[in-house]
Amino acid sequence: MKKTIEMKRRTFLVGAAAAGGGLALGLDLPFGAKVAQASAQGGPEVTAWVVIKPDDTVVIRIARSEMGQGTLTGLAQLVAEELECDWSKVTTEYPTPGQSVARKRVWGDFSTGGSRGIRESHEYVRKGGAAARTMLIQAAAGEWKVPVSECSAANSVITHAPSGRKTSYGKVAEAAAKLQPPADVPLKDPKDWKIAGKGVKRLDTVEKTNGKMIYGMDVVLPGMLNAAVKDCPVFGGKVKSFDAAKVSGMKGVKKVVKVDDSSVAVVADTWWHAKTALDALPIVWDEGPNAKVSSATIADYLKEGLDAEKAFVANKTGDSKAAIAGAAKKVEAVYAYPFQNHACMEPMNATVLYTADKCEVWTGTQNGEGAFAAAVQASELPAAKVDVHKIMLGGGFGRRGRSDYVIQAVKLAKQMPGTPIKMIWSREEDMLHGTYHPITQARMVGGLDDKGNLVGLHMRISGQSILASALPSRMGPDGRDPVTFQGLNPAGEFAFGYAIPNLTIDHAMRNTHVPPGFWRGVNVNQNCIYVECFMDELALAAGQDALAFRQKLMAKHPKNLAVLNAVAEKIGWGKPAPAGVHRGLAHFMAFGSYVAGAAEISVAKDGKEVKVHRIVGATDCGHAVNPAQIDRQVAGSFVYGLSALFMQECTVKDGRIVEQNFDTYDSMRIAQMPKVESIIMPSGGFWGGVGEPTICVAAPAVLNAYAAATGKRIRSFPLKNHGIALV
Amino acid sequence: MVELKVNGRAYQVDVEPETPLLWALRENVGLTGTKYGCGVAQCGACTVHVDGQPVRSCSLQVGDAVGKQITTIEGLAAGATMHKVQKAWIEHDVPQCGFCQSGMIMAAVALLKEKPKPTDADIDAAITNICRCGTFQQVRAAIHDAAKA
């Protein structure tokens, strides 16, 4: 009756390691390592990225994680494009991080965050495809004893034009796999793409419509038990005691386990039994010093940072202080953005089988290698005895880049050697132990001259650094967190889109005990609200049109200007809107892409109800690998962003998060969905991200339309705190 | 031991009658296509049909489902022929992460049974499932297309 996921034999990993990873030594290029290995699905490996079966099925290896964003399909398109294979015969598989480590990281980076999946691996995956094509052609030429130059490949068929002979990839794959890969291979000009650049259908859809797709939560192993877990609800607190005897006789309960200093689990035959017993388990917590922290104390702490002397300066031109002091008009506003949970549809979970000589993990992770490292550490076994099998993610949004739940599951399974344990967090546990969107406030001060020109701007951010707790090794040498300044930097993939003669953007770091994390879009969510809402405030004070006011400051930022103009034109900016409809605009640069949004809204009940009718979203991501998927990412990012704007806040009381489920932490439904019109305008020459960038423009575009509709400028979020609902 | 009729088959299931139907389906019957998302009847990822009606199975006790016809996502296709809603979903490439889609599809199938030609307002009223990826635009288009099939 039960589906059992195939336990992939580890011979692949062990075999590669035993053969001496030396086979791959000295070959740093991800496509270069030459280890003749079979795919888990069968068939010879031509390059690390390409396996071809005798029936011509092409198995493309994907190192990054699919979590809905379409990277699996996009990366496969890029490999297939260079491979010249028949797209209808393409399937994919995930290599494991353990296999990758054993082969000198032949598949490169597994980490899937920061909208990097395609933009940071497109070159080496394409080379992996191109090298395989070259080898397949060479194998066919060798068989026919003709010059390689007389052979060509298309649609998985190799042709020798002079003789008219043809063969298929499947027939020569075995011979090709024995050849040395070429030292380097030229790549196609994107203008010649036939598979990449097209809105082909996703490769993972059918199983997502018939219930057959296996997510981490669906993993079933022979003899498996299930675990429910509770970590101290106050961050930094510990387990003082628990009374296992009270629940050990409950139905299905096998064991009550202290997982680590701060968490307790019940292991049972089913998860429902485990959860029921865990809810009945008396646990006494040592809540520690953080138990007195509340949203109000955190807000006060951040407010103090708005005036602090010391701050990390990220972007400075001229003398903003003097310019503002001498300005004809000074405009000032303070904004605040809350903690938010990712609330992935699938709560965190991991399944682990630990024995004295191996530790295997099955989990949905955005960071295969991070999860692997975490499992090695938590299991205390050598890396060669550990592996992580990546399972489909029921949402990631940044949350599954952290391996806390993997560590917990390994520590738990370690206490029951030989028994596979599936640990699932309840939604409540997931809400209480997130890695939250960081909390910040910002004071914006601008100076306008007598003609309404912006002569000076000071943006002071006060609040949390993500890196300080999540990745301290990536902090700047002076202790700054560069991630805080996404969208505000003088240059780079998160560049500020305005030229202002006197500008200061700085950050007074104020960290809290609530752990922050990377949350789809990360810091551009609030930074874009702060900048783009304030730009409207400045335009209003200057008595100028919001678009024209911006355009004057954007001459040096033509790509920002192009996306902004594109949405303005499509929304009908400057032309009369339908009766009762109001418009707002925003633009930004994020994750290497230029994005803009324009919204049309109407309000009712004295501004307490907002209907978002349309949002136009434009993105210039350089190269568009799958426009149909980009279109979906734009619309999906707006759902995520508007849910956050209107509905979502994690408040803190007695040191813990208050909101524990969707009844207090709501998310948009279909009735609230605006019509999203995306404009994909890749200008070429660079590779920008897609999954995150557009998220940041939805909120300020709607807020600016709201101010236009009501005359009220809202500066703290979510809007539900002002009694404003999305309808 | 209770008997559950799921997708036209009878299953003898060793669960307490107060167990949520969701967990009995997932853990005892072994059908994992129905998903756990919230446990409090909010998100709809666990939507199944009980005697043809869409129900959030996390909040229905097994005892109340005994003797009734339960249909899950696995029982939607007629043999090898997918349901028209599943076909429309594939045609529109609706799912992103896909975790909510079993429930979304079950809600859509129930809507079309009730209202074969739903208006946008009908869809708004009937489809209350959460999708964090934000597939709503494709969901709406796919429902309208399935209605024409």
PDB file of N, CA and C in Angstrom, chain A residues 36 87 149 219 435 446 466 481 515 632 635 646:
ATOM      1  N   ALA A  36      33.997   7.465 -16.169  1.00  0.00           N
ATOM      2  CA  ALA A  36      32.916   6.748 -16.850  1.00  0.00           C
ATOM      3  C   ALA A  36      31.985   6.184 -15.791  1.00  0.00           C
ATOM      4  N   TRP A  87      14.660  17.466 -27.573  1.00  0.00           N
ATOM      5  CA  TRP A  87      14.121  17.958 -26.295  1.00  0.00           C
ATOM      6  C   TRP A  87      13.059  17.014 -25.746  1.00  0.00           C
ATOM      7  N   SER A 149      35.123  16.620 -39.041  1.00  0.00           N
ATOM      8  CA  SER A 149      34.636  17.851 -39.675  1.00  0.00           C
ATOM      9  C   SER A 149      33.526  17.589 -40.703  1.00  0.00           C
ATOM     10  N   VAL A 219       8.447  11.096   1.770  1.00  0.00           N
ATOM     11  CA  VAL A 219       9.431  10.008   1.726  1.00  0.00           C
ATOM     12  C   VAL A 219       8.994   8.878   2.666  1.00  0.00           C
ATOM     13  N   THR A 435      13.628  31.560   9.766  1.00  0.00           N
ATOM     14  CA  THR A 435      14.778  32.462   9.650  1.00  0.00           C
ATOM     15  C   THR A 435      14.154  33.675   8.963  1.00  0.00           C
ATOM     16  N   GLY A 446      15.285  64.273   2.442  1.00  0.00           N
ATOM     17  CA  GLY A 446      15.642  64.800   1.128  1.00  0.00           C
ATOM     18  C   GLY A 446      15.577  66.319   1.115  1.00  0.00           C
ATOM     19  N   ILE A 466      21.542  40.282   8.160  1.00  0.00           N
ATOM     20  CA  ILE A 466      21.346  38.833   7.989  1.00  0.00           C
ATOM     21  C   ILE A 466      22.667  38.100   8.187  1.00  0.00           C
ATOM     22  N   ASP A 481      27.580  44.675   6.881  1.00  0.00           N
ATOM     23  CA  ASP A 481      26.886  43.621   6.145  1.00  0.00           C
ATOM     24  C   ASP A 481      26.531  44.174   4.771  1.00  0.00           C
ATOM     25  N   PRO A 515      16.245  35.197  14.750  1.00  0.00           N
ATOM     26  CA  PRO A 515      17.214  34.910  13.677  1.00  0.00           C
ATOM     27  C   PRO A 515      16.712  35.361  12.305  1.00  0.00           C
ATOM     28  N   ARG A 632       5.797  33.616 -15.174  1.00  0.00           N
ATOM     29  CA  ARG A 632       5.210  33.042 -13.945  1.00  0.00           C
ATOM     30  C   ARG A 632       5.951  33.515 -12.697  1.00  0.00           C
ATOM     31  N   ALA A 635       4.641  37.073 -11.896  1.00  0.00           N
ATOM     32  CA  ALA A 635       3.319  37.048 -11.260  1.00  0.00           C
ATOM     33  C   ALA A 635       3.408  36.440  -9.863  1.00  0.00           C
ATOM     34  N   PHE A 646       0.394  43.380   2.614  1.00  0.00           N
ATOM     35  CA  PHE A 646      -0.921  43.565   3.220  1.00  0.00           C
ATOM     36  C   PHE A 646      -1.116  42.778   4.512  1.00  0.00           C
TER      37      PHE A 646
END
